[in-house]
Coordinates of C-alpha atoms in Angstrom, one line a residue:
X1377 CA -197.2 3.4 -61.1
X1378 CA -194.1 1.9 -59.7
X1379 CA -190.6 3.0 -61.1
X1380 CA -189.7 -0.7 -62.4
X1381 CA -192.4 -3.4 -63.1
X1382 CA -191.2 -6.5 -64.0
X1383 CA -192.0 -10.7 -63.7
X1384 CA -190.4 -12.7 -61.6
X1385 CA -188.8 -14.4 -64.5
X1386 CA -186.7 -11.3 -65.1
X1387 CA -185.6 -10.4 -61.5
X1388 CA -184.3 -14.2 -61.4
X1389 CA -182.3 -13.5 -64.9
X1390 CA -181.2 -10.1 -63.0
X1391 CA -182.7 -7.6 -65.9
X1392 CA -183.9 -5.4 -62.6
X1393 CA -183.1 -5.5 -58.9
X1394 CA -185.9 -5.5 -56.4
X1395 CA -185.7 -2.8 -54.9
X1396 CA -186.5 -0.9 -58.0
X1397 CA -190.2 -1.8 -57.7
X1398 CA -190.4 0.0 -53.8
X1399 CA -191.2 3.5 -53.3
X1400 CA -190.2 3.6 -50.0
X1401 CA -186.3 2.6 -50.9
X1402 CA -186.3 5.1 -53.8
X1403 CA -187.9 7.7 -51.7
X1404 CA -184.9 6.9 -49.2
X1405 CA -182.4 6.7 -51.9
X1406 CA -183.5 9.9 -53.4
X1407 CA -183.6 12.0 -50.5
X1408 CA -180.1 10.6 -49.2
X1409 CA -178.7 11.9 -52.5
X1410 CA -179.9 15.3 -52.2
X1411 CA -178.8 15.5 -48.8
X1412 CA -175.3 14.0 -49.5
X1413 CA -174.7 16.6 -52.6
X1414 CA -175.4 19.7 -50.7
X1415 CA -173.2 18.4 -48.1
X1416 CA -170.5 17.8 -50.7
X1417 CA -170.6 21.4 -52.4
X1418 CA -168.4 23.1 -49.5
X1419 CA -166.4 19.8 -48.7
X1420 CA -165.4 19.9 -52.6
X1421 CA -164.6 23.8 -52.7
X1422 CA -162.6 23.1 -49.5
X1423 CA -160.6 20.1 -51.1
X1424 CA -160.5 22.5 -54.3
X1425 CA -158.4 25.1 -51.9
X1426 CA -156.1 22.9 -49.9
X1427 CA -155.1 21.3 -53.9
X1428 CA -154.9 25.3 -54.9
X1429 CA -157.7 24.8 -57.7
X1430 CA -160.6 26.3 -58.6
X1431 CA -163.2 24.8 -57.2
X1432 CA -165.1 24.0 -60.3
X1433 CA -161.8 21.5 -60.2
X1434 CA -163.4 19.9 -57.4
X1435 CA -166.9 19.9 -57.5
X1436 CA -166.4 18.1 -61.4
X1437 CA -164.4 15.5 -59.4
X1438 CA -167.1 15.3 -57.0
X1439 CA -169.7 14.9 -59.6
X1440 CA -168.0 12.2 -61.9
X1441 CA -166.3 10.1 -59.1
X1442 CA -170.1 10.1 -58.3
X1443 CA -171.5 9.0 -60.8
X1444 CA -168.8 6.5 -62.1
X1445 CA -168.3 5.0 -58.8
X1446 CA -172.0 3.9 -58.4
X1447 CA -171.8 1.6 -61.7
X1448 CA -168.5 0.1 -61.6
X1449 CA -167.8 0.3 -57.7
X1450 CA -168.1 -2.9 -55.5
X1451 CA -169.4 -1.5 -52.4
X1452 CA -173.3 -0.2 -53.1
X1453 CA -173.9 3.3 -51.2
X1454 CA -170.8 4.2 -50.8
X1455 CA -169.9 7.7 -51.5
X1456 CA -166.7 9.1 -53.5
X1457 CA -165.8 12.4 -54.7
X1458 CA -163.0 14.6 -54.4
X1459 CA -161.3 14.5 -50.6
X1460 CA -158.7 16.0 -48.6
X1461 CA -156.3 13.1 -48.5
X1462 CA -156.2 13.4 -52.0
X1463 CA -155.6 17.1 -52.6
X1464 CA -152.4 17.5 -49.8
X1465 CA -151.1 14.2 -52.3
X1466 CA -151.4 16.7 -55.6
X1467 CA -151.3 19.9 -54.4
X1468 CA -147.4 20.2 -54.4
X1469 CA -147.4 18.5 -58.4
X1470 CA -150.2 21.8 -58.7
X1471 CA -148.2 24.6 -57.5
X1472 CA -144.5 23.2 -59.3
X1473 CA -146.0 22.4 -62.9
X1474 CA -149.6 23.3 -62.8
X1475 CA -153.6 22.1 -63.5
X1476 CA -152.1 20.0 -66.8
X1477 CA -149.9 17.8 -64.7
X1478 CA -152.6 17.4 -61.7
X1479 CA -155.2 16.3 -64.5
X1480 CA -152.4 14.1 -66.0
X1481 CA -151.6 12.8 -62.5
X1482 CA -155.2 11.8 -61.6
X1483 CA -155.3 9.7 -65.2
X1484 CA -152.0 7.8 -64.4
X1485 CA -153.2 7.2 -60.7
X1486 CA -156.4 5.9 -61.5
X1487 CA -153.9 3.3 -64.3
X1488 CA -152.4 2.4 -61.2
X1489 CA -155.5 1.9 -59.3
X1490 CA -156.8 -0.7 -62.1
X1491 CA -153.9 -2.5 -62.3
X1492 CA -153.3 -2.9 -58.5
X1493 CA -157.2 -3.5 -57.9
X1494 CA -156.3 -6.7 -60.9
X1495 CA -153.2 -7.5 -58.7
X1496 CA -155.6 -8.6 -55.6
X1497 CA -154.0 -5.6 -53.8
X1498 CA -157.5 -5.4 -52.0
X1499 CA -156.9 -8.9 -50.1
X1500 CA -154.2 -7.2 -48.0
X1501 CA -157.4 -5.7 -46.2
X1502 CA -157.4 -8.6 -44.1
X1503 CA -154.2 -8.3 -42.7
X1504 CA -155.6 -4.8 -41.1
X1505 CA -156.7 -5.8 -37.2
X1506 CA -159.7 -4.6 -35.6
X1507 CA -157.8 -2.7 -32.7
X1508 CA -156.3 -0.7 -36.3
X1509 CA -160.3 -0.1 -37.8
X1510 CA -161.4 1.2 -34.5
X1511 CA -159.1 3.6 -34.0
X1512 CA -159.3 4.5 -37.7
X1513 CA -162.6 5.1 -37.5
X1514 CA -162.6 7.2 -34.5
X1515 CA -160.0 9.5 -35.7
X1516 CA -162.1 10.4 -38.8
X1517 CA -164.3 11.3 -36.2
X1518 CA -162.2 13.5 -35.0
X1519 CA -161.1 14.7 -38.1
X1520 CA -164.7 15.1 -39.4
X1521 CA -165.2 17.4 -36.3
X1522 CA -161.9 19.0 -36.6
X1523 CA -162.8 20.5 -39.3
X1524 CA -165.6 22.4 -38.6
X1525 CA -163.9 24.1 -35.9
X1526 CA -162.8 27.1 -38.2
X1527 CA -166.6 27.3 -39.5
X1528 CA -166.8 28.3 -35.8
X1529 CA -164.0 30.3 -35.0
X1530 CA -164.2 34.6 -36.0
X1531 CA -167.4 34.1 -37.6
X1532 CA -170.5 36.3 -36.9
X1533 CA -172.8 35.6 -33.3
X1534 CA -175.6 34.2 -35.4
X1535 CA -173.6 31.3 -36.2
X1536 CA -173.8 29.5 -33.1
X1537 CA -177.8 29.3 -32.4
X1538 CA -178.0 28.1 -35.9
X1539 CA -175.5 25.5 -34.9
X1540 CA -177.5 24.1 -32.2
X1541 CA -180.3 24.5 -33.6
X1542 CA -179.9 22.8 -36.2
X1543 CA -178.2 19.9 -33.9
X1544 CA -181.6 20.0 -32.1
X1545 CA -183.2 19.6 -35.3
X1546 CA -181.1 16.3 -36.2
X1547 CA -181.8 15.1 -32.6
X1548 CA -185.8 15.4 -32.4
X1549 CA -186.5 15.4 -35.9
X1550 CA -186.4 11.5 -36.4
X1551 CA -189.1 11.2 -33.1
X1552 CA -191.4 13.1 -35.2
X1553 CA -191.0 11.0 -38.6
X1554 CA -188.2 9.2 -40.5
X1555 CA -190.1 9.9 -43.6
X1556 CA -187.6 12.5 -44.8
X1557 CA -184.1 13.0 -43.7
X1558 CA -183.0 14.9 -40.5
X1559 CA -180.2 16.4 -42.3
X1560 CA -182.2 17.7 -45.0
X1561 CA -184.9 19.2 -42.9
X1562 CA -182.2 20.5 -41.1
X1563 CA -180.6 22.2 -43.8
X1564 CA -183.9 24.2 -45.3
X1565 CA -185.5 24.9 -42.5
X1566 CA -181.7 26.9 -41.5
X1567 CA -181.5 28.5 -44.5
X1568 CA -185.3 30.0 -44.5
X1569 CA -184.8 31.4 -41.0
X1570 CA -181.7 32.8 -42.2
X1571 CA -183.2 34.8 -45.5
X1572 CA -186.2 35.2 -44.2
X1573 CA -184.7 37.3 -40.5
X1574 CA -181.9 38.5 -42.9
X1575 CA -179.1 37.5 -40.8
X1576 CA -176.2 37.5 -42.1
X1577 CA -173.7 34.4 -41.7
X1578 CA -171.2 32.8 -44.1
X1579 CA -172.8 30.7 -46.9
X1580 CA -171.9 27.9 -49.3
X1581 CA -171.4 30.7 -52.0
X1582 CA -168.7 32.3 -49.8
X1583 CA -166.7 29.6 -50.3
X1584 CA -166.3 30.1 -53.8
X1585 CA -167.8 30.5 -57.1
X1586 CA -170.1 27.6 -58.2
X1587 CA -169.9 26.4 -62.1
X1588 CA -172.1 27.1 -64.5
X1589 CA -172.3 24.9 -67.1
X1590 CA -171.3 20.5 -67.1
X1591 CA -167.4 19.6 -67.7
X1592 CA -166.4 18.6 -71.0
X1593 CA -163.8 15.6 -71.9
X1594 CA -160.6 16.0 -73.4
X1595 CA -156.9 14.8 -72.9
X1596 CA -154.5 17.1 -70.3
X1597 CA -152.6 19.7 -72.2
X1598 CA -148.5 18.1 -71.4
X1599 CA -146.2 16.6 -73.3
X1600 CA -146.1 13.5 -73.5
X1601 CA -142.4 12.4 -73.0
X1602 CA -140.4 10.7 -70.2
X1603 CA -139.7 13.4 -68.5
X1604 CA -143.4 14.1 -68.1
X1605 CA -143.9 10.5 -66.7
X1606 CA -141.1 10.9 -64.2
X1607 CA -142.4 14.0 -62.6
X1608 CA -146.2 12.9 -62.3
X1609 CA -145.5 8.8 -61.4
X1610 CA -144.5 10.1 -58.0
X1611 CA -147.6 11.8 -57.0
X1612 CA -149.3 9.6 -58.7
X1613 CA -148.5 6.6 -56.8
X1614 CA -149.0 7.9 -53.6
X1615 CA -152.5 9.1 -54.6
X1616 CA -153.2 5.7 -55.8
X1617 CA -152.0 4.3 -52.0
X1618 CA -153.9 6.9 -50.8
X1619 CA -157.0 6.6 -52.3
X1620 CA -157.2 2.3 -52.3
X1621 CA -156.4 2.9 -48.6
X1622 CA -159.0 5.3 -47.9
X1623 CA -161.5 3.8 -50.0
X1624 CA -161.1 0.2 -49.0
X1625 CA -161.5 1.4 -44.6
X1626 CA -164.0 2.7 -45.8
X1627 CA -165.8 0.2 -47.9
X1628 CA -165.1 -2.5 -44.6
X1629 CA -166.7 0.1 -42.3
X1630 CA -170.0 0.3 -44.8
X1631 CA -169.8 -3.8 -44.9
X1632 CA -169.8 -3.9 -40.7
X1633 CA -172.4 -1.4 -40.4
X1634 CA -174.8 -2.8 -43.1
X1635 CA -174.0 -6.2 -42.1
X1636 CA -173.2 -7.1 -46.1
X1637 CA -170.2 -7.9 -48.0
X1638 CA -168.9 -6.3 -50.6
X1639 CA -165.9 -6.9 -53.4
X1640 CA -162.9 -5.1 -52.8
X1641 CA -161.5 -6.1 -55.7
X1642 CA -164.3 -4.6 -57.8
X1643 CA -164.2 -1.6 -56.0
X1644 CA -160.4 -0.7 -56.1
X1645 CA -161.0 -1.1 -59.6
X1646 CA -163.7 0.9 -59.8
X1647 CA -161.9 3.1 -57.8
X1648 CA -159.1 3.5 -60.8
X1649 CA -161.8 3.5 -63.6
X1650 CA -163.6 6.5 -61.7
X1651 CA -160.4 8.8 -61.3
X1652 CA -159.4 8.4 -65.5
X1653 CA -162.8 9.5 -65.8
X1654 CA -162.4 12.1 -63.6
X1655 CA -158.8 13.4 -64.7
X1656 CA -160.4 13.2 -68.6
X1657 CA -163.2 15.4 -67.5
X1658 CA -161.1 18.0 -65.7
X1659 CA -161.4 17.0 -62.3
X1660 CA -159.3 16.9 -59.3
X1661 CA -159.5 13.2 -58.6
X1662 CA -160.4 11.3 -55.4
X1663 CA -161.5 8.2 -53.2
X1664 CA -164.5 7.2 -51.0
X1665 CA -165.7 10.0 -48.2
X1666 CA -166.2 8.7 -45.2
X1667 CA -168.0 11.7 -43.9
X1668 CA -170.6 11.8 -46.7
X1669 CA -170.7 7.8 -46.8
X1670 CA -171.9 7.7 -43.4
X1671 CA -174.6 11.2 -44.0
X1672 CA -175.5 8.5 -46.9
X1673 CA -175.7 5.3 -45.4
X1674 CA -175.7 5.6 -41.8
X1675 CA -178.2 8.8 -41.2
X1676 CA -180.2 8.6 -44.3
X1677 CA -180.3 4.9 -44.7
X1678 CA -179.4 4.3 -48.1
X1679 CA -178.2 1.1 -48.8
X1680 CA -178.2 0.7 -53.2
X1681 CA -176.3 2.5 -55.7
X1682 CA -179.0 4.7 -56.7
X1683 CA -178.1 7.4 -53.7
X1684 CA -174.4 7.4 -55.1
X1685 CA -175.6 8.0 -58.5
X1686 CA -177.9 10.6 -57.3
X1687 CA -175.5 12.2 -55.0
X1688 CA -173.3 13.2 -58.0
X1689 CA -176.5 14.3 -60.4
X1690 CA -178.0 16.8 -58.0
X1691 CA -174.7 18.0 -57.1
X1692 CA -174.2 19.0 -60.6
X1693 CA -178.0 20.0 -60.8
X1694 CA -177.4 22.0 -57.7
X1695 CA -174.3 24.0 -58.9
X1696 CA -175.4 24.3 -62.5
X1697 CA -179.4 25.0 -62.3
X1698 CA -180.2 25.9 -59.0
X1699 CA -176.5 27.6 -57.8
X1700 CA -178.1 31.2 -56.5
X1701 CA -179.8 29.2 -54.0
X1702 CA -177.5 26.8 -53.0
X1703 CA -175.4 30.0 -52.7
X1704 CA -177.6 31.3 -49.8
X1705 CA -177.2 28.2 -47.7
X1706 CA -175.9 29.3 -44.6
X1707 CA -172.4 27.4 -43.8
X1708 CA -174.0 26.8 -39.7
X1709 CA -176.4 24.8 -41.9
X1710 CA -173.8 22.3 -43.4
X1711 CA -171.4 22.6 -39.7
X1712 CA -174.1 21.1 -37.6
X1713 CA -174.6 18.3 -40.1
X1714 CA -171.2 17.0 -40.4
X1715 CA -171.0 17.6 -36.4
X1716 CA -173.6 15.2 -36.3
X1717 CA -172.2 12.6 -38.6
X1718 CA -168.6 13.2 -36.4
X1719 CA -170.6 12.2 -33.3
X1720 CA -172.3 9.3 -34.8
X1721 CA -169.0 7.8 -36.4
X1722 CA -167.0 7.8 -33.7
X1723 CA -167.0 4.3 -31.8
X1724 CA -167.9 5.1 -28.2
X1725 CA -167.8 2.0 -26.3
X1726 CA -164.3 1.6 -27.6
X1727 CA -163.3 4.5 -25.1
X1728 CA -165.9 3.6 -22.6
X1729 CA -164.2 2.3 -19.0
X1730 CA -165.9 -0.9 -18.6
X1731 CA -164.0 -1.7 -22.4
X1732 CA -161.0 -0.5 -21.3
X1733 CA -160.9 -2.3 -18.4
X1734 CA -161.0 -5.8 -20.2
X1735 CA -159.3 -4.5 -23.6
X1736 CA -155.7 -5.9 -24.0
X1737 CA -153.0 -3.2 -23.1
X1738 CA -151.2 -3.8 -26.6
X1739 CA -154.9 -3.7 -28.6
X1740 CA -155.5 -0.4 -26.8
X1741 CA -151.7 1.1 -27.8
X1742 CA -152.4 0.0 -31.1
X1743 CA -155.9 2.3 -31.2
X1744 CA -154.4 5.2 -29.7
X1745 CA -151.3 5.1 -31.7
X1746 CA -153.7 4.8 -34.8
X1747 CA -155.8 7.7 -33.8
X1748 CA -152.7 9.7 -33.4
X1749 CA -150.6 9.3 -36.3
X1750 CA -154.1 9.7 -38.3
X1751 CA -154.6 13.2 -36.6
X1752 CA -151.3 14.5 -36.4
X1753 CA -150.5 13.7 -40.5
X1754 CA -154.0 14.3 -41.2
X1755 CA -153.3 11.3 -43.9
X1756 CA -155.2 8.1 -43.2
X1757 CA -153.3 5.8 -44.8
X1758 CA -150.0 6.6 -42.7
X1759 CA -152.5 5.7 -39.3
X1760 CA -153.6 3.2 -41.0
X1761 CA -150.0 1.5 -41.9
X1762 CA -148.1 2.6 -38.6
X1763 CA -150.8 1.3 -36.4
X1764 CA -151.2 -2.5 -38.5
X1765 CA -147.3 -2.2 -38.1
X1766 CA -147.3 -1.4 -34.4
X1767 CA -150.3 -4.6 -34.2
X1768 CA -147.5 -6.7 -36.1
X1769 CA -145.0 -6.5 -33.7
X1770 CA -147.1 -6.6 -30.5
X1771 CA -148.8 -10.0 -31.7
X1772 CA -145.0 -11.3 -32.8
X1773 CA -144.0 -10.0 -29.5
X1774 CA -146.4 -11.8 -27.8
X1775 CA -146.4 -15.2 -29.5
X1776 CA -142.6 -15.4 -29.6
X1777 CA -142.9 -15.8 -25.4
X1778 CA -145.4 -19.0 -26.2
X1779 CA -142.3 -20.4 -27.5
X1780 CA -140.9 -22.7 -24.6
X1781 CA -138.5 -25.8 -24.7
X1782 CA -138.1 -28.7 -21.7
X1783 CA -135.5 -31.0 -21.0
X1784 CA -135.8 -34.7 -20.3
X1785 CA -132.4 -37.1 -19.6
X1786 CA -133.2 -40.3 -20.0
X1787 CA -132.5 -42.7 -16.4
X1788 CA -129.6 -44.3 -18.2
X1789 CA -128.1 -40.7 -18.5
X1790 CA -127.1 -41.9 -22.6
X1791 CA -129.7 -39.2 -24.0
X1792 CA -131.8 -36.6 -23.8
X1793 CA -134.8 -35.4 -25.2
X1794 CA -136.0 -31.2 -25.8
X1795 CA -139.4 -31.0 -26.3
X1796 CA -140.0 -27.7 -28.2
X1797 CA -143.4 -26.1 -27.8
X1798 CA -145.0 -23.3 -29.9
X1799 CA -144.6 -21.2 -32.8
X1800 CA -141.4 -20.9 -34.3
X1801 CA -140.4 -17.9 -36.5
X1802 CA -137.8 -15.1 -36.6
X1803 CA -138.8 -13.3 -32.9
X1804 CA -138.9 -16.7 -31.0
X1805 CA -136.4 -19.3 -32.9
X1806 CA -133.4 -17.3 -32.1
X1807 CA -134.2 -17.2 -28.3
X1808 CA -134.6 -20.8 -28.4
X1809 CA -131.1 -21.4 -29.0
X1810 CA -129.7 -20.9 -25.5
X1811 CA -132.3 -22.9 -24.1
X1812 CA -130.0 -26.2 -24.6
X1813 CA -127.1 -27.5 -22.6
X1814 CA -124.4 -28.1 -25.4
X1815 CA -121.5 -28.9 -22.8
X1816 CA -123.2 -31.1 -20.3
X1817 CA -125.5 -33.2 -22.6
X1818 CA -124.9 -36.8 -23.5
X1819 CA -124.1 -37.8 -26.6
X1820 CA -127.5 -38.4 -27.9
X1821 CA -129.6 -35.1 -28.3
X1822 CA -133.2 -35.6 -29.8
X1823 CA -135.7 -32.7 -30.0
X1824 CA -139.2 -33.2 -30.7
X1825 CA -141.3 -30.5 -32.1
X1826 CA -144.4 -32.3 -32.5
X1827 CA -146.1 -29.7 -30.4
X1828 CA -144.2 -27.4 -32.9
X1829 CA -144.4 -25.4 -36.3
X1830 CA -141.3 -24.2 -38.4
X1831 CA -143.5 -21.1 -40.2
X1832 CA -139.8 -19.3 -41.9
X1833 CA -135.7 -19.1 -43.2
X1834 CA -134.7 -18.1 -39.6
X1835 CA -136.5 -21.0 -37.5
X1836 CA -134.5 -23.6 -39.6
X1837 CA -131.6 -21.5 -39.5
X1838 CA -131.9 -21.7 -35.2
X1839 CA -132.7 -25.8 -35.7
X1840 CA -129.0 -25.9 -37.6
X1841 CA -127.2 -23.2 -35.3
X1842 CA -128.3 -26.0 -32.7
X1843 CA -127.0 -29.1 -34.6
X1844 CA -123.9 -27.0 -35.6
X1845 CA -123.0 -26.5 -31.5
X1846 CA -123.8 -29.9 -30.7
X1847 CA -121.4 -31.4 -33.6
X1848 CA -118.5 -28.8 -32.7
X1849 CA -118.4 -31.8 -29.3
X1850 CA -119.0 -34.9 -31.4
X1851 CA -122.7 -34.7 -30.5
X1852 CA -125.3 -35.8 -32.2
X1853 CA -128.8 -34.4 -33.2
X1854 CA -131.9 -36.2 -34.3
X1855 CA -134.9 -33.6 -35.0
X1856 CA -138.6 -35.8 -34.7
X1857 CA -141.9 -34.4 -34.6
X1858 CA -142.2 -32.1 -37.2
X1859 CA -145.6 -32.0 -38.8
X1860 CA -145.6 -32.0 -43.1
X1861 CA -145.4 -28.2 -43.7
X1862 CA -142.9 -27.9 -41.2
X1863 CA -140.8 -30.5 -42.5
X1864 CA -141.2 -29.6 -46.0
X1865 CA -139.7 -26.1 -45.3
X1866 CA -136.8 -27.9 -43.2
X1867 CA -135.9 -30.6 -45.5
X1868 CA -136.0 -27.4 -48.4
X1869 CA -133.4 -24.9 -46.2
X1870 CA -131.7 -27.2 -43.9
X1871 CA -127.8 -26.7 -44.9
X1872 CA -128.4 -23.9 -47.3
X1873 CA -128.7 -21.0 -45.1
X1874 CA -124.6 -20.4 -44.4
X1875 CA -121.9 -19.8 -46.3
X1876 CA -119.0 -22.3 -46.5

């Protein structure tokens, strides 16, 4: 019997998605959710340690974030849970004021994200250049790999063959069948080998004690005063911005991988709702996770909300019901999965010699700067902002050089016509002021802007300065050829930009 049997009419009314009566999709989504849940456990525990809280706080956050975002989020199949970026932001607050203030911060950050989402902050994603996106992806791949290095340092010798074996299984098992995700097969086989052979290697249980019960809702135990608000507000704002930046960038990456569109506004608001719920259930908050999302989408082939929902449900089931079994999973198995994810995430084409030879130097510089900033700070938001600003500066400099001025003097010598071409804005308009021959030009000067466009007040001020310089010498300037937007801006601002 199929999971959801519906009539075509019901499907047209949107009462049941097409994939719900497709057993193959169900199998893919269920197994993908299980693999992600297994990968989330050590990650959530590690991020809890970074934030300075009990492992249960990070696990509860991953559970509630995944379940809630699967319902209210805008990007299907994307995984949201407790993350290192959020942990780094809220760790100082937890050290200074304790867990109750941290939870209050998570709730307030969620409210801020809902507000920012409603205000359309997601639309700012259109200003992130492709070179920044490529740098973001490559930096994430490097960070995912770097996060596994401590698990391979100063460990028993048995860890290394287990990691190699896990990687070999994930490379070759898909050649046999893709019905079962290779990462899940790798985790099960490596766990069975370590238990059967009695190999002493670090396990998931060594990371911390798993929770034995479900979280219960409640308000944080903090005084509801202005002093509390001023204490948590800066951290809440930082968490909201970092979380939205990571989530929207990850959503855009999944859009490209799956060749589908998602609502970034809904995702922004959904992240806020998920953090509010997470805070009410005592979690440390979070955002989209690139590593687990790549496992879900790229490695396991998930495409629907079901895999995200089940990742959260399976996570809690594994902790509460199968805690002792999960605790025996060797960390080497999960390290192998994440190493494979890092290699699959990295855009190797972007660093191929053939690509580098053809790519403009500025584009390469932006990509490298983004990678360096992210890897150096372990903060994706900082890297994206710095990379985007660098790209804008390079773009402005490039476009500024396209503005040009040529002069043609009438045969009778009574009039000179200056033809201005290109885009006039703050980076180019100041340069054109020095391109006019104020002293020797005739009394009639025509500035033809038919092949130019005025973008800002700096350009209007530059044209005013040119007119002033000629007026001081008793010469008259006529500006012609303005297109409608340029003429409107010039008419509105000319003569109003200098003090009298």
